[in-house]
């Protein structure tokens, strides 16, 4: 199921703001991560009706993706 594009944009704003607060990121960095995340791809394609989940749930899920990707980058840099 697909949500109305304007409603999705409003949802994205709320999720990005919560995510930025949670991870202590600037809105610019949070926005950049969000639009390159797996979660954004799933929501924008209407997969699993993720857009129906609460903003807090989505921000938490995004934080998990962010922390997982940060750990992968850290491990790659180690000799």
Coordinates of C-alpha atoms in Angstrom, one line a residue, residues 2-76:
X2 CA 1.3 3.5 -0.8
X3 CA 0.7 6.5 1.3
X4 CA 0.0 10.0 -0.1
X5 CA 3.3 11.7 -1.0
X6 CA 2.6 14.8 1.1
X7 CA 1.8 12.6 4.1
X8 CA 5.0 10.7 3.6
X9 CA 7.1 13.9 3.4
X10 CA 5.6 15.0 6.7
X11 CA 6.4 11.6 8.2
X12 CA 10.0 11.8 7.0
X13 CA 10.4 15.2 8.7
X14 CA 9.2 13.9 12.0
X15 CA 11.3 10.7 11.8
X16 CA 14.5 12.6 10.8
X17 CA 14.0 15.1 13.6
X18 CA 13.6 12.3 16.2
X19 CA 16.6 10.4 14.7
X20 CA 18.8 13.5 14.8
X21 CA 17.9 14.1 18.5
X22 CA 18.5 10.5 19.4
X23 CA 21.9 10.3 17.7
X24 CA 22.9 13.9 18.5
X25 CA 23.4 14.6 14.8
X26 CA 22.7 17.8 12.9
X27 CA 19.6 17.8 10.9
X28 CA 21.7 17.9 7.7
X29 CA 23.6 14.8 8.7
X30 CA 20.4 13.0 9.8
X31 CA 18.7 14.0 6.5
X32 CA 21.6 12.7 4.5
X33 CA 21.7 9.4 6.3
X34 CA 18.0 8.9 6.1
X35 CA 17.7 9.4 2.4
X36 CA 20.5 6.9 1.9
X37 CA 19.2 4.4 4.3
X38 CA 17.5 1.0 3.7
X39 CA 14.6 2.2 5.8
X40 CA 13.9 5.1 3.4
X41 CA 13.9 2.8 0.4
X42 CA 11.5 0.4 2.1
X43 CA 9.1 3.2 3.2
X44 CA 9.2 5.0 -0.1
X45 CA 8.4 1.8 -2.0
X46 CA 5.5 1.0 0.3
X47 CA 7.1 -2.3 1.5
X48 CA 5.6 -3.8 4.6
X49 CA 3.5 -0.7 5.2
X50 CA 6.3 0.8 7.3
X51 CA 4.8 4.2 6.8
X52 CA 2.0 3.0 9.2
X53 CA 4.5 2.5 12.1
X54 CA 4.9 5.2 14.7
X55 CA 7.5 8.0 14.2
X56 CA 9.4 6.7 17.3
X57 CA 9.5 3.2 16.0
X58 CA 10.9 4.3 12.7
X59 CA 13.5 6.7 14.4
X60 CA 14.6 3.8 16.6
X61 CA 14.9 1.5 13.6
X62 CA 16.9 4.2 11.8
X63 CA 19.2 4.5 14.8
X64 CA 19.9 0.8 14.7
X65 CA 20.7 1.0 11.0
X66 CA 23.0 4.0 11.7
X67 CA 24.8 2.3 14.6
X68 CA 25.3 -0.9 12.6
X69 CA 26.7 1.0 9.6
X70 CA 29.0 3.0 12.0
X71 CA 30.3 -0.3 13.5
X72 CA 31.0 -1.7 10.0
X73 CA 32.9 1.4 9.0
X74 CA 35.0 1.3 12.2
X75 CA 35.8 -2.4 11.6
X76 CA 36.9 -1.7 8.1

